Amino acid sequence: MTVEVWWARIDQARDEFAVDLDADEQRRLAAYRRDEDKARFLLGCTMVRRLLAARFSLPAAKVRLDRSCPDCGKPHGKVRADGVELSVTHSGELIGVAIGDHPVGLDVEKVDPGVDIDAVSRLCLAPEEVRGLAQYDGIARAKAFTQVWTRKEAVIKTTGVGVRADLRTVVVSAPDQRAEVRAWAAYAGPTQLTDLEVGADHAAALAVLHAEPLVVRVNDETQVLI
Ligand SMILES: CC(C)(COP(=O)(O)OP(=O)(O)OC[C@H]1O[C@@H](n2cnc3c(N)ncnc32)[C@H](O)[C@@H]1OP(=O)(O)O)[C@@H](O)C(=O)NCCC(=O)NCCS
Ligand SMILES: [Zn+2]
Protein backbone atom coordinates (compact mmCIF):
# COMPACT_ATOMS: atom_id res chain seq x y z
CA MET A 1 0.00 0.00 0.00
CA THR A 2 1.49 3.30 -1.10
CA VAL A 3 1.07 6.66 0.61
CA GLU A 4 2.17 9.72 -1.36
CA VAL A 5 3.73 12.62 0.54
CA TRP A 6 4.58 16.15 -0.57
CA TRP A 7 6.54 18.76 1.42
CA ALA A 8 6.46 22.47 0.64
CA ARG A 9 8.55 25.16 2.29
CA ILE A 10 6.94 28.28 3.70
CA ASP A 11 8.73 30.57 1.21
CA GLN A 12 6.87 28.88 -1.66
CA ALA A 13 3.59 30.59 -0.72
CA ARG A 14 2.27 33.14 -3.22
CA ASP A 15 -0.74 35.41 -2.71
CA GLU A 16 -2.31 34.36 -6.01
CA PHE A 17 -2.78 30.78 -4.73
CA ALA A 18 -5.69 32.11 -2.66
CA VAL A 19 -8.00 32.38 -5.70
CA ASP A 20 -8.71 28.64 -5.53
CA LEU A 21 -9.77 28.62 -1.87
CA ASP A 22 -13.45 28.19 -0.95
CA ALA A 23 -15.35 30.63 1.28
CA ASP A 24 -14.51 28.82 4.53
CA GLU A 25 -10.83 28.71 3.61
CA GLN A 26 -10.85 32.39 2.64
CA ARG A 27 -12.35 33.25 6.04
CA ARG A 28 -9.75 31.20 7.88
CA LEU A 29 -6.93 32.67 5.79
CA ALA A 30 -8.09 36.22 6.57
CA ALA A 31 -8.37 35.43 10.29
CA TYR A 32 -4.69 34.47 10.73
CA ARG A 33 -2.82 37.47 12.10
CA ARG A 34 0.73 36.33 11.42
CA ASP A 35 1.97 36.13 7.83
CA GLU A 36 3.71 32.85 8.53
CA ASP A 37 0.45 31.23 9.71
CA LYS A 38 -1.29 32.54 6.60
CA ALA A 39 1.46 31.14 4.38
CA ARG A 40 1.36 27.68 5.98
CA PHE A 41 -2.43 27.46 5.80
CA LEU A 42 -2.49 28.74 2.20
CA LEU A 43 0.12 26.20 1.11
CA GLY A 44 -1.74 23.32 2.78
CA CYS A 45 -5.00 24.26 1.05
CA THR A 46 -3.27 24.84 -2.28
CA MET A 47 -1.37 21.57 -2.29
CA VAL A 48 -4.46 19.54 -1.36
CA ARG A 49 -6.58 21.29 -3.98
CA ARG A 50 -4.02 20.98 -6.77
CA LEU A 51 -3.19 17.36 -5.98
CA LEU A 52 -6.85 16.33 -5.95
CA ALA A 53 -7.53 18.45 -9.03
CA ALA A 54 -4.91 16.44 -10.91
CA ARG A 55 -6.20 13.14 -9.55
CA PHE A 56 -9.88 13.82 -10.37
CA SER A 57 -9.37 16.00 -13.49
CA LEU A 58 -11.05 19.06 -11.99
CA PRO A 59 -10.05 22.70 -11.60
CA ALA A 60 -8.48 23.22 -8.15
CA ALA A 61 -11.24 25.63 -7.11
CA LYS A 62 -13.88 22.95 -7.80
CA VAL A 63 -12.37 20.36 -5.45
CA ARG A 64 -14.82 19.87 -2.59
CA LEU A 65 -13.17 19.60 0.80
CA ASP A 66 -14.89 18.96 4.10
CA ARG A 67 -13.23 20.06 7.34
CA SER A 68 -16.27 19.74 9.60
CA CYS A 69 -15.24 19.44 13.22
CA PRO A 70 -16.86 16.39 14.87
CA ASP A 71 -17.40 18.51 18.02
CA CYS A 72 -18.82 21.79 16.81
CA GLY A 73 -19.33 21.48 13.05
CA LYS A 74 -17.04 24.42 12.23
CA PRO A 75 -14.63 23.96 9.29
CA HIS A 76 -11.47 23.46 11.38
CA GLY A 77 -11.28 19.65 11.53
CA LYS A 78 -9.46 16.98 9.54
CA VAL A 79 -9.57 17.74 5.83
CA ARG A 80 -11.61 15.17 3.92
CA ALA A 81 -12.59 14.61 0.27
CA ASP A 82 -14.62 11.90 -1.48
CA GLY A 83 -12.70 8.93 -2.82
CA VAL A 84 -9.37 9.56 -1.08
CA GLU A 85 -7.73 9.70 2.38
CA LEU A 86 -5.77 12.80 3.32
CA SER A 87 -3.73 14.42 6.05
CA VAL A 88 -2.26 17.93 6.23
CA THR A 89 0.36 19.28 8.60
CA HIS A 90 2.40 22.46 9.04
CA SER A 91 5.03 23.70 11.44
CA GLY A 92 8.03 25.98 11.16
CA GLU A 93 9.24 26.05 7.56
CA LEU A 94 7.41 22.95 6.37
CA ILE A 95 3.94 22.12 5.08
CA GLY A 96 3.10 18.49 4.32
CA VAL A 97 0.30 16.60 2.64
CA ALA A 98 -0.21 12.82 2.61
CA ILE A 99 -2.64 11.05 0.29
CA GLY A 100 -3.57 7.37 0.39
CA ASP A 101 -6.37 4.85 0.05
CA HIS A 102 -6.62 4.16 3.79
CA PRO A 103 -6.83 6.61 6.72
CA VAL A 104 -3.53 8.50 7.04
CA GLY A 105 -2.08 10.86 9.64
CA LEU A 106 0.89 13.10 8.87
CA ASP A 107 2.58 15.31 11.44
CA VAL A 108 5.56 17.65 11.29
CA GLU A 109 6.87 19.77 14.17
CA LYS A 110 9.71 22.22 14.29
CA VAL A 111 12.17 21.23 17.02
CA ASP A 112 11.80 23.83 19.79
CA PRO A 113 14.82 23.76 22.14
CA GLY A 114 12.82 25.84 24.65
CA VAL A 115 9.93 23.42 25.03
CA ASP A 116 9.21 22.39 28.64
CA ILE A 117 9.53 18.67 28.03
CA ASP A 118 8.86 17.69 31.64
CA ALA A 119 5.61 19.66 31.76
CA VAL A 120 4.34 18.30 28.45
CA SER A 121 5.43 14.80 29.39
CA ARG A 122 3.38 14.87 32.59
CA LEU A 123 0.26 15.75 30.64
CA CYS A 124 0.72 13.91 27.37
CA LEU A 125 3.23 11.05 27.54
CA ALA A 126 2.76 7.54 28.86
CA PRO A 127 5.30 6.39 31.51
CA GLU A 128 6.99 4.12 28.93
CA GLU A 129 7.45 7.12 26.60
CA VAL A 130 8.91 9.24 29.40
CA ARG A 131 11.43 6.47 30.17
CA GLY A 132 12.40 6.38 26.47
CA LEU A 133 13.55 10.02 26.68
CA ALA A 134 15.63 9.63 29.85
CA GLN A 135 18.92 8.96 28.05
CA TYR A 136 18.88 12.30 26.16
CA ASP A 137 20.10 15.77 27.19
CA GLY A 138 20.00 19.25 25.71
CA ILE A 139 19.17 19.58 22.00
CA ALA A 140 19.25 15.80 21.52
CA ARG A 141 16.46 15.58 24.11
CA ALA A 142 14.41 18.25 22.30
CA LYS A 143 14.82 16.32 19.04
CA ALA A 144 13.96 12.97 20.62
CA PHE A 145 10.89 14.44 22.29
CA THR A 146 9.75 16.04 19.02
CA GLN A 147 10.12 12.73 17.18
CA VAL A 148 7.97 10.96 19.77
CA TRP A 149 5.46 13.80 19.68
CA THR A 150 5.07 13.62 15.89
CA ARG A 151 4.66 9.84 16.08
CA LYS A 152 1.79 10.27 18.55
CA GLU A 153 0.15 13.08 16.61
CA ALA A 154 0.42 11.20 13.32
CA VAL A 155 -1.45 8.32 14.94
CA ILE A 156 -4.28 10.41 16.36
CA LYS A 157 -4.56 12.38 13.12
CA THR A 158 -5.55 9.22 11.23
CA THR A 159 -9.03 9.15 12.74
CA GLY A 160 -9.81 12.87 12.96
CA VAL A 161 -10.55 12.73 16.69
CA GLY A 162 -7.55 14.93 17.44
CA VAL A 163 -6.04 15.82 20.80
CA ARG A 164 -9.35 15.51 22.60
CA ALA A 165 -8.22 11.91 22.98
CA ASP A 166 -6.08 11.43 26.09
CA LEU A 167 -2.65 11.46 24.50
CA ARG A 168 -1.31 9.14 27.20
CA THR A 169 -3.53 6.38 25.83
CA VAL A 170 -1.68 6.45 22.50
CA VAL A 171 1.71 4.90 23.20
CA VAL A 172 4.46 4.91 20.58
CA SER A 173 7.94 3.38 20.55
CA ALA A 174 11.01 5.19 21.88
CA PRO A 175 12.94 7.49 19.51
CA ASP A 176 15.87 5.06 19.18
CA GLN A 177 13.51 2.25 18.18
CA ARG A 178 11.63 1.55 14.96
CA ALA A 179 8.49 3.67 14.86
CA GLU A 180 5.43 1.69 15.89
CA VAL A 181 2.26 1.97 17.92
CA ARG A 182 2.72 0.10 21.23
CA ALA A 183 -0.81 0.65 22.54
CA TRP A 184 -3.87 2.64 21.55
CA ALA A 185 -6.85 2.28 23.83
CA ALA A 186 -9.32 3.77 21.34
CA TYR A 187 -8.50 1.59 18.32
CA ALA A 188 -7.96 -2.14 17.91
CA GLY A 189 -7.27 -2.43 14.17
CA PRO A 190 -3.94 -2.53 12.30
CA THR A 191 -1.65 0.50 12.45
CA GLN A 192 1.65 1.34 10.82
CA LEU A 193 3.92 4.18 11.72
CA THR A 194 7.10 5.53 10.18
CA ASP A 195 9.39 8.50 10.74
CA LEU A 196 10.00 10.76 7.75
CA GLU A 197 13.31 12.52 7.09
CA VAL A 198 12.79 16.29 7.05
CA GLY A 199 16.18 17.65 8.12
CA ALA A 200 17.62 18.56 11.52
CA ASP A 201 15.26 21.41 12.43
CA HIS A 202 12.00 19.46 12.16
CA ALA A 203 10.69 15.98 12.93
CA ALA A 204 7.91 14.21 11.04
CA ALA A 205 5.96 10.96 11.15
CA LEU A 206 3.30 9.21 9.09
CA ALA A 207 0.70 6.75 10.37
CA VAL A 208 -1.74 4.62 8.40
CA LEU A 209 -4.59 2.39 9.50
CA HIS A 210 -3.92 -0.66 7.35
CA ALA A 211 -1.99 -3.92 7.60
CA GLU A 212 -0.49 -4.15 4.11
CA PRO A 213 3.20 -3.12 4.14
CA LEU A 214 3.55 0.63 3.80
CA VAL A 215 5.49 2.21 0.97
CA VAL A 216 5.99 5.97 1.30
CA ARG A 217 6.64 7.91 -1.89
CA VAL A 218 7.93 11.44 -1.30
CA ASN A 219 7.18 13.54 -4.37
CA ASP A 220 8.59 16.71 -5.86
CA GLU A 221 6.33 19.57 -4.76
CA THR A 222 7.68 22.05 -7.30
CA GLN A 223 5.43 20.65 -10.05
CA VAL A 224 2.40 21.26 -7.79
CA LEU A 225 3.33 24.83 -6.87
CA ILE A 226 4.35 26.39 -10.17
C1 LIG B 1 -5.23 18.00 14.65
C2 LIG B 1 -4.20 18.30 15.67
C3 LIG B 1 -3.78 17.02 16.35
C4 LIG B 1 -3.02 18.89 14.91
O1 LIG B 1 -2.38 19.86 15.55
P1 LIG B 1 -0.99 20.53 15.13
O2 LIG B 1 0.11 19.55 15.20
O3 LIG B 1 -0.91 21.74 15.95
O4 LIG B 1 -1.16 21.02 13.65
P2 LIG B 1 -0.83 20.36 12.24
O5 LIG B 1 -0.41 21.47 11.38
O6 LIG B 1 0.06 19.18 12.33
O7 LIG B 1 -2.24 19.83 11.75
C5 LIG B 1 -3.25 20.71 11.38
C6 LIG B 1 -4.01 20.11 10.23
O8 LIG B 1 -4.57 18.87 10.65
C7 LIG B 1 -5.87 18.75 10.11
N1 LIG B 1 -6.74 18.52 11.26
C8 LIG B 1 -7.46 19.40 11.99
N2 LIG B 1 -8.12 18.76 12.97
C9 LIG B 1 -7.80 17.47 12.84
C10 LIG B 1 -8.18 16.30 13.54
N3 LIG B 1 -9.02 16.37 14.58
N4 LIG B 1 -7.65 15.10 13.15
C11 LIG B 1 -6.80 15.03 12.12
N5 LIG B 1 -6.41 16.09 11.39
C12 LIG B 1 -6.92 17.30 11.77
C13 LIG B 1 -6.20 19.98 9.34
O9 LIG B 1 -6.00 19.66 7.98
C14 LIG B 1 -5.17 20.97 9.82
O10 LIG B 1 -4.69 21.80 8.81
P3 LIG B 1 -5.59 22.92 8.09
O11 LIG B 1 -6.53 23.44 9.10
O12 LIG B 1 -4.60 23.88 7.57
O13 LIG B 1 -6.29 22.18 6.98
C15 LIG B 1 -4.76 19.25 16.74
O14 LIG B 1 -4.93 20.52 16.18
C16 LIG B 1 -6.08 18.80 17.26
O15 LIG B 1 -6.21 17.75 17.86
N6 LIG B 1 -7.12 19.54 17.03
C17 LIG B 1 -8.45 19.16 17.40
C18 LIG B 1 -8.76 19.76 18.74
C19 LIG B 1 -10.22 19.70 18.95
O16 LIG B 1 -10.80 18.68 19.12
N7 LIG B 1 -10.83 20.84 18.89
C20 LIG B 1 -12.24 20.92 19.04
C21 LIG B 1 -12.61 22.31 18.69
S1 LIG B 1 -14.34 22.55 18.80
ZN1 LIG C 1 -14.69 22.43 16.60
mmCIF file of C-alpha atoms and ligand atoms in Angstrom:
data_model
loop_
_atom_site.group_PDB
_atom_site.id
_atom_site.type_symbol
_atom_site.label_atom_id
_atom_site.label_comp_id
_atom_site.label_asym_id
_atom_site.label_seq_id
_atom_site.Cartn_x
_atom_site.Cartn_y
_atom_site.Cartn_z
ATOM 1 C CA MET A 1 0.000 0.000 0.000
ATOM 2 C CA THR A 2 1.492 3.303 -1.104
ATOM 3 C CA VAL A 3 1.066 6.663 0.606
ATOM 4 C CA GLU A 4 2.168 9.718 -1.357
ATOM 5 C CA VAL A 5 3.734 12.624 0.536
ATOM 6 C CA TRP A 6 4.584 16.148 -0.575
ATOM 7 C CA TRP A 7 6.536 18.762 1.419
ATOM 8 C CA ALA A 8 6.460 22.474 0.638
ATOM 9 C CA ARG A 9 8.551 25.163 2.294
ATOM 10 C CA ILE A 10 6.942 28.284 3.699
ATOM 11 C CA ASP A 11 8.734 30.569 1.213
ATOM 12 C CA GLN A 12 6.873 28.878 -1.659
ATOM 13 C CA ALA A 13 3.587 30.589 -0.719
ATOM 14 C CA ARG A 14 2.269 33.137 -3.221
ATOM 15 C CA ASP A 15 -0.741 35.408 -2.709
ATOM 16 C CA GLU A 16 -2.313 34.357 -6.009
ATOM 17 C CA PHE A 17 -2.776 30.782 -4.729
ATOM 18 C CA ALA A 18 -5.691 32.106 -2.662
ATOM 19 C CA VAL A 19 -8.004 32.376 -5.695
ATOM 20 C CA ASP A 20 -8.711 28.642 -5.532
ATOM 21 C CA LEU A 21 -9.773 28.616 -1.872
ATOM 22 C CA ASP A 22 -13.448 28.187 -0.954
ATOM 23 C CA ALA A 23 -15.348 30.632 1.276
ATOM 24 C CA ASP A 24 -14.507 28.817 4.533
ATOM 25 C CA GLU A 25 -10.828 28.709 3.606
ATOM 26 C CA GLN A 26 -10.849 32.394 2.642
ATOM 27 C CA ARG A 27 -12.347 33.254 6.037
ATOM 28 C CA ARG A 28 -9.748 31.201 7.882
ATOM 29 C CA LEU A 29 -6.930 32.665 5.792
ATOM 30 C CA ALA A 30 -8.094 36.216 6.575
ATOM 31 C CA ALA A 31 -8.366 35.427 10.293
ATOM 32 C CA TYR A 32 -4.693 34.471 10.726
ATOM 33 C CA ARG A 33 -2.817 37.469 12.096
ATOM 34 C CA ARG A 34 0.728 36.328 11.415
ATOM 35 C CA ASP A 35 1.967 36.135 7.830
ATOM 36 C CA GLU A 36 3.710 32.846 8.529
ATOM 37 C CA ASP A 37 0.453 31.226 9.711
ATOM 38 C CA LYS A 38 -1.291 32.537 6.599
ATOM 39 C CA ALA A 39 1.459 31.141 4.378
ATOM 40 C CA ARG A 40 1.364 27.685 5.981
ATOM 41 C CA PHE A 41 -2.432 27.463 5.799
ATOM 42 C CA LEU A 42 -2.491 28.743 2.204
ATOM 43 C CA LEU A 43 0.120 26.205 1.110
ATOM 44 C CA GLY A 44 -1.744 23.318 2.775
ATOM 45 C CA CYS A 45 -5.003 24.264 1.046
ATOM 46 C CA THR A 46 -3.270 24.839 -2.282
ATOM 47 C CA MET A 47 -1.374 21.567 -2.294
ATOM 48 C CA VAL A 48 -4.465 19.542 -1.358
ATOM 49 C CA ARG A 49 -6.583 21.287 -3.979
ATOM 50 C CA ARG A 50 -4.020 20.985 -6.773
ATOM 51 C CA LEU A 51 -3.187 17.361 -5.984
ATOM 52 C CA LEU A 52 -6.853 16.329 -5.951
ATOM 53 C CA ALA A 53 -7.529 18.450 -9.029
ATOM 54 C CA ALA A 54 -4.905 16.443 -10.913
ATOM 55 C CA ARG A 55 -6.200 13.144 -9.552
ATOM 56 C CA PHE A 56 -9.875 13.817 -10.372
ATOM 57 C CA SER A 57 -9.368 16.003 -13.490
ATOM 58 C CA LEU A 58 -11.051 19.061 -11.988
ATOM 59 C CA PRO A 59 -10.050 22.703 -11.597
ATOM 60 C CA ALA A 60 -8.482 23.221 -8.147
ATOM 61 C CA ALA A 61 -11.242 25.633 -7.115
ATOM 62 C CA LYS A 62 -13.884 22.945 -7.798
ATOM 63 C CA VAL A 63 -12.373 20.357 -5.451
ATOM 64 C CA ARG A 64 -14.820 19.872 -2.589
ATOM 65 C CA LEU A 65 -13.172 19.603 0.799
ATOM 66 C CA ASP A 66 -14.895 18.956 4.100
ATOM 67 C CA ARG A 67 -13.225 20.056 7.336
ATOM 68 C CA SER A 68 -16.274 19.743 9.597
ATOM 69 C CA CYS A 69 -15.242 19.439 13.216
ATOM 70 C CA PRO A 70 -16.860 16.387 14.871
ATOM 71 C CA ASP A 71 -17.402 18.505 18.017
ATOM 72 C CA CYS A 72 -18.824 21.788 16.812
ATOM 73 C CA GLY A 73 -19.330 21.481 13.050
ATOM 74 C CA LYS A 74 -17.044 24.420 12.227
ATOM 75 C CA PRO A 75 -14.626 23.957 9.295
ATOM 76 C CA HIS A 76 -11.467 23.463 11.378
ATOM 77 C CA GLY A 77 -11.277 19.650 11.531
ATOM 78 C CA LYS A 78 -9.458 16.982 9.537
ATOM 79 C CA VAL A 79 -9.574 17.736 5.834
ATOM 80 C CA ARG A 80 -11.615 15.167 3.920
ATOM 81 C CA ALA A 81 -12.594 14.607 0.274
ATOM 82 C CA ASP A 82 -14.621 11.899 -1.478
ATOM 83 C CA GLY A 83 -12.696 8.932 -2.816
ATOM 84 C CA VAL A 84 -9.366 9.561 -1.080
ATOM 85 C CA GLU A 85 -7.732 9.701 2.379
ATOM 86 C CA LEU A 86 -5.768 12.805 3.324
ATOM 87 C CA SER A 87 -3.730 14.419 6.046
ATOM 88 C CA VAL A 88 -2.258 17.927 6.227
ATOM 89 C CA THR A 89 0.361 19.281 8.603
ATOM 90 C CA HIS A 90 2.396 22.456 9.042
ATOM 91 C CA SER A 91 5.032 23.702 11.442
ATOM 92 C CA GLY A 92 8.035 25.980 11.163
ATOM 93 C CA GLU A 93 9.244 26.049 7.563
ATOM 94 C CA LEU A 94 7.406 22.946 6.367
ATOM 95 C CA ILE A 95 3.937 22.121 5.079
ATOM 96 C CA GLY A 96 3.102 18.490 4.317
ATOM 97 C CA VAL A 97 0.298 16.596 2.642
ATOM 98 C CA ALA A 98 -0.209 12.815 2.611
ATOM 99 C CA ILE A 99 -2.636 11.050 0.287
ATOM 100 C CA GLY A 100 -3.575 7.367 0.392
ATOM 101 C CA ASP A 101 -6.369 4.847 0.048
ATOM 102 C CA HIS A 102 -6.624 4.159 3.792
ATOM 103 C CA PRO A 103 -6.830 6.614 6.717
ATOM 104 C CA VAL A 104 -3.535 8.501 7.042
ATOM 105 C CA GLY A 105 -2.082 10.857 9.638
ATOM 106 C CA LEU A 106 0.892 13.101 8.869
ATOM 107 C CA ASP A 107 2.577 15.314 11.435
ATOM 108 C CA VAL A 108 5.559 17.648 11.287
ATOM 109 C CA GLU A 109 6.868 19.766 14.173
ATOM 110 C CA LYS A 110 9.715 22.215 14.289
ATOM 111 C CA VAL A 111 12.166 21.234 17.022
ATOM 112 C CA ASP A 112 11.802 23.825 19.794
ATOM 113 C CA PRO A 113 14.818 23.761 22.137
ATOM 114 C CA GLY A 114 12.819 25.843 24.653
ATOM 115 C CA VAL A 115 9.926 23.418 25.034
ATOM 116 C CA ASP A 116 9.209 22.390 28.640
ATOM 117 C CA ILE A 117 9.528 18.669 28.026
ATOM 118 C CA ASP A 118 8.859 17.693 31.642
ATOM 119 C CA ALA A 119 5.610 19.663 31.763
ATOM 120 C CA VAL A 120 4.344 18.301 28.447
ATOM 121 C CA SER A 121 5.434 14.797 29.389
ATOM 122 C CA ARG A 122 3.380 14.869 32.589
ATOM 123 C CA LEU A 123 0.255 15.753 30.640
ATOM 124 C CA CYS A 124 0.716 13.914 27.373
ATOM 125 C CA LEU A 125 3.232 11.054 27.536
ATOM 126 C CA ALA A 126 2.757 7.537 28.861
ATOM 127 C CA PRO A 127 5.301 6.390 31.513
ATOM 128 C CA GLU A 128 6.991 4.123 28.927
ATOM 129 C CA GLU A 129 7.454 7.116 26.596
ATOM 130 C CA VAL A 130 8.909 9.243 29.403
ATOM 131 C CA ARG A 131 11.428 6.470 30.170
ATOM 132 C CA GLY A 132 12.400 6.382 26.474
ATOM 133 C CA LEU A 133 13.548 10.022 26.682
ATOM 134 C CA ALA A 134 15.626 9.631 29.852
ATOM 135 C CA GLN A 135 18.919 8.964 28.051
ATOM 136 C CA TYR A 136 18.876 12.305 26.163
ATOM 137 C CA ASP A 137 20.100 15.769 27.190
ATOM 138 C CA GLY A 138 19.997 19.251 25.707
ATOM 139 C CA ILE A 139 19.168 19.583 22.001
ATOM 140 C CA ALA A 140 19.248 15.801 21.518
ATOM 141 C CA ARG A 141 16.461 15.582 24.114
ATOM 142 C CA ALA A 142 14.408 18.245 22.303
ATOM 143 C CA LYS A 143 14.823 16.316 19.045
ATOM 144 C CA ALA A 144 13.962 12.970 20.621
ATOM 145 C CA PHE A 145 10.889 14.443 22.289
ATOM 146 C CA THR A 146 9.748 16.039 19.023
ATOM 147 C CA GLN A 147 10.116 12.735 17.185
ATOM 148 C CA VAL A 148 7.966 10.962 19.772
ATOM 149 C CA TRP A 149 5.456 13.801 19.677
ATOM 150 C CA THR A 150 5.066 13.621 15.885
ATOM 151 C CA ARG A 151 4.660 9.838 16.083
ATOM 152 C CA LYS A 152 1.791 10.270 18.547
ATOM 153 C CA GLU A 153 0.146 13.083 16.612
ATOM 154 C CA ALA A 154 0.418 11.203 13.323
ATOM 155 C CA VAL A 155 -1.449 8.318 14.944
ATOM 156 C CA ILE A 156 -4.275 10.410 16.361
ATOM 157 C CA LYS A 157 -4.557 12.375 13.120
ATOM 158 C CA THR A 158 -5.548 9.215 11.229
ATOM 159 C CA THR A 159 -9.030 9.150 12.741
ATOM 160 C CA GLY A 160 -9.809 12.869 12.961
ATOM 161 C CA VAL A 161 -10.552 12.728 16.691
ATOM 162 C CA GLY A 162 -7.552 14.932 17.444
ATOM 163 C CA VAL A 163 -6.043 15.824 20.798
ATOM 164 C CA ARG A 164 -9.354 15.508 22.595
ATOM 165 C CA ALA A 165 -8.218 11.911 22.984
ATOM 166 C CA ASP A 166 -6.077 11.434 26.090
ATOM 167 C CA LEU A 167 -2.651 11.456 24.504
ATOM 168 C CA ARG A 168 -1.306 9.138 27.202
ATOM 169 C CA THR A 169 -3.534 6.378 25.832
ATOM 170 C CA VAL A 170 -1.683 6.449 22.497
ATOM 171 C CA VAL A 171 1.708 4.899 23.201
ATOM 172 C CA VAL A 172 4.462 4.913 20.580
ATOM 173 C CA SER A 173 7.937 3.383 20.545
ATOM 174 C CA ALA A 174 11.015 5.194 21.883
ATOM 175 C CA PRO A 175 12.943 7.490 19.510
ATOM 176 C CA ASP A 176 15.874 5.061 19.177
ATOM 177 C CA GLN A 177 13.514 2.248 18.178
ATOM 178 C CA ARG A 178 11.634 1.547 14.959
ATOM 179 C CA ALA A 179 8.488 3.675 14.859
ATOM 180 C CA GLU A 180 5.427 1.692 15.891
ATOM 181 C CA VAL A 181 2.256 1.965 17.923
ATOM 182 C CA ARG A 182 2.717 0.102 21.227
ATOM 183 C CA ALA A 183 -0.808 0.655 22.540
ATOM 184 C CA TRP A 184 -3.866 2.637 21.552
ATOM 185 C CA ALA A 185 -6.847 2.284 23.826
ATOM 186 C CA ALA A 186 -9.322 3.765 21.341
ATOM 187 C CA TYR A 187 -8.501 1.589 18.325
ATOM 188 C CA ALA A 188 -7.960 -2.137 17.914
ATOM 189 C CA GLY A 189 -7.269 -2.429 14.165
ATOM 190 C CA PRO A 190 -3.943 -2.531 12.296
ATOM 191 C CA THR A 191 -1.649 0.502 12.452
ATOM 192 C CA GLN A 192 1.651 1.342 10.818
ATOM 193 C CA LEU A 193 3.923 4.179 11.722
ATOM 194 C CA THR A 194 7.101 5.527 10.184
ATOM 195 C CA ASP A 195 9.388 8.505 10.745
ATOM 196 C CA LEU A 196 10.000 10.760 7.752
ATOM 197 C CA GLU A 197 13.311 12.519 7.085
ATOM 198 C CA VAL A 198 12.788 16.289 7.055
ATOM 199 C CA GLY A 199 16.175 17.651 8.123
ATOM 200 C CA ALA A 200 17.623 18.564 11.523
ATOM 201 C CA ASP A 201 15.262 21.413 12.431
ATOM 202 C CA HIS A 202 12.004 19.458 12.162
ATOM 203 C CA ALA A 203 10.689 15.981 12.929
ATOM 204 C CA ALA A 204 7.908 14.212 11.042
ATOM 205 C CA ALA A 205 5.964 10.956 11.148
ATOM 206 C CA LEU A 206 3.303 9.211 9.088
ATOM 207 C CA ALA A 207 0.697 6.754 10.368
ATOM 208 C CA VAL A 208 -1.742 4.620 8.399
ATOM 209 C CA LEU A 209 -4.590 2.386 9.504
ATOM 210 C CA HIS A 210 -3.923 -0.656 7.350
ATOM 211 C CA ALA A 211 -1.991 -3.923 7.604
ATOM 212 C CA GLU A 212 -0.494 -4.148 4.110
ATOM 213 C CA PRO A 213 3.205 -3.122 4.138
ATOM 214 C CA LEU A 214 3.545 0.629 3.802
ATOM 215 C CA VAL A 215 5.490 2.205 0.969
ATOM 216 C CA VAL A 216 5.991 5.966 1.298
ATOM 217 C CA ARG A 217 6.637 7.910 -1.891
ATOM 218 C CA VAL A 218 7.933 11.435 -1.301
ATOM 219 C CA ASN A 219 7.180 13.539 -4.366
ATOM 220 C CA ASP A 220 8.594 16.709 -5.858
ATOM 221 C CA GLU A 221 6.334 19.569 -4.762
ATOM 222 C CA THR A 222 7.677 22.052 -7.302
ATOM 223 C CA GLN A 223 5.429 20.652 -10.049
ATOM 224 C CA VAL A 224 2.404 21.260 -7.794
ATOM 225 C CA LEU A 225 3.328 24.825 -6.869
ATOM 226 C CA ILE A 226 4.355 26.390 -10.174
HETATM 227 C C1 LIG B 1 -5.232 17.997 14.654
HETATM 228 C C2 LIG B 1 -4.203 18.299 15.668
HETATM 229 C C3 LIG B 1 -3.778 17.019 16.353
HETATM 230 C C4 LIG B 1 -3.016 18.891 14.906
HETATM 231 O O1 LIG B 1 -2.378 19.861 15.552
HETATM 232 P P1 LIG B 1 -0.990 20.531 15.127
HETATM 233 O O2 LIG B 1 0.113 19.548 15.200
HETATM 234 O O3 LIG B 1 -0.912 21.743 15.948
HETATM 235 O O4 LIG B 1 -1.158 21.016 13.645
HETATM 236 P P2 LIG B 1 -0.832 20.359 12.240
HETATM 237 O O5 LIG B 1 -0.406 21.472 11.382
HETATM 238 O O6 LIG B 1 0.056 19.182 12.325
HETATM 239 O O7 LIG B 1 -2.244 19.831 11.745
HETATM 240 C C5 LIG B 1 -3.252 20.711 11.383
HETATM 241 C C6 LIG B 1 -4.014 20.112 10.228
HETATM 242 O O8 LIG B 1 -4.568 18.873 10.646
HETATM 243 C C7 LIG B 1 -5.869 18.750 10.115
HETATM 244 N N1 LIG B 1 -6.743 18.521 11.261
HETATM 245 C C8 LIG B 1 -7.461 19.404 11.994
HETATM 246 N N2 LIG B 1 -8.122 18.761 12.969
HETATM 247 C C9 LIG B 1 -7.804 17.465 12.840
HETATM 248 C C10 LIG B 1 -8.182 16.302 13.541
HETATM 249 N N3 LIG B 1 -9.018 16.369 14.582
HETATM 250 N N4 LIG B 1 -7.654 15.099 13.153
HETATM 251 C C11 LIG B 1 -6.797 15.032 12.116
HETATM 252 N N5 LIG B 1 -6.410 16.091 11.390
HETATM 253 C C12 LIG B 1 -6.919 17.297 11.769
HETATM 254 C C13 LIG B 1 -6.196 19.979 9.339
HETATM 255 O O9 LIG B 1 -5.999 19.658 7.981
HETATM 256 C C14 LIG B 1 -5.174 20.971 9.818
HETATM 257 O O10 LIG B 1 -4.691 21.802 8.810
HETATM 258 P P3 LIG B 1 -5.593 22.920 8.088
HETATM 259 O O11 LIG B 1 -6.528 23.437 9.104
HETATM 260 O O12 LIG B 1 -4.601 23.876 7.568
HETATM 261 O O13 LIG B 1 -6.295 22.181 6.980
HETATM 262 C C15 LIG B 1 -4.761 19.254 16.744
HETATM 263 O O14 LIG B 1 -4.925 20.524 16.179
HETATM 264 C C16 LIG B 1 -6.083 18.795 17.258
HETATM 265 O O15 LIG B 1 -6.213 17.754 17.856
HETATM 266 N N6 LIG B 1 -7.124 19.545 17.026
HETATM 267 C C17 LIG B 1 -8.447 19.160 17.401
HETATM 268 C C18 LIG B 1 -8.761 19.763 18.743
HETATM 269 C C19 LIG B 1 -10.224 19.696 18.949
HETATM 270 O O16 LIG B 1 -10.797 18.684 19.121
HETATM 271 N N7 LIG B 1 -10.833 20.838 18.892
HETATM 272 C C20 LIG B 1 -12.241 20.921 19.038
HETATM 273 C C21 LIG B 1 -12.609 22.310 18.686
HETATM 274 S S1 LIG B 1 -14.340 22.549 18.796
HETATM 275 ZN ZN ZN B 2 -14.690 22.429 16.598
#
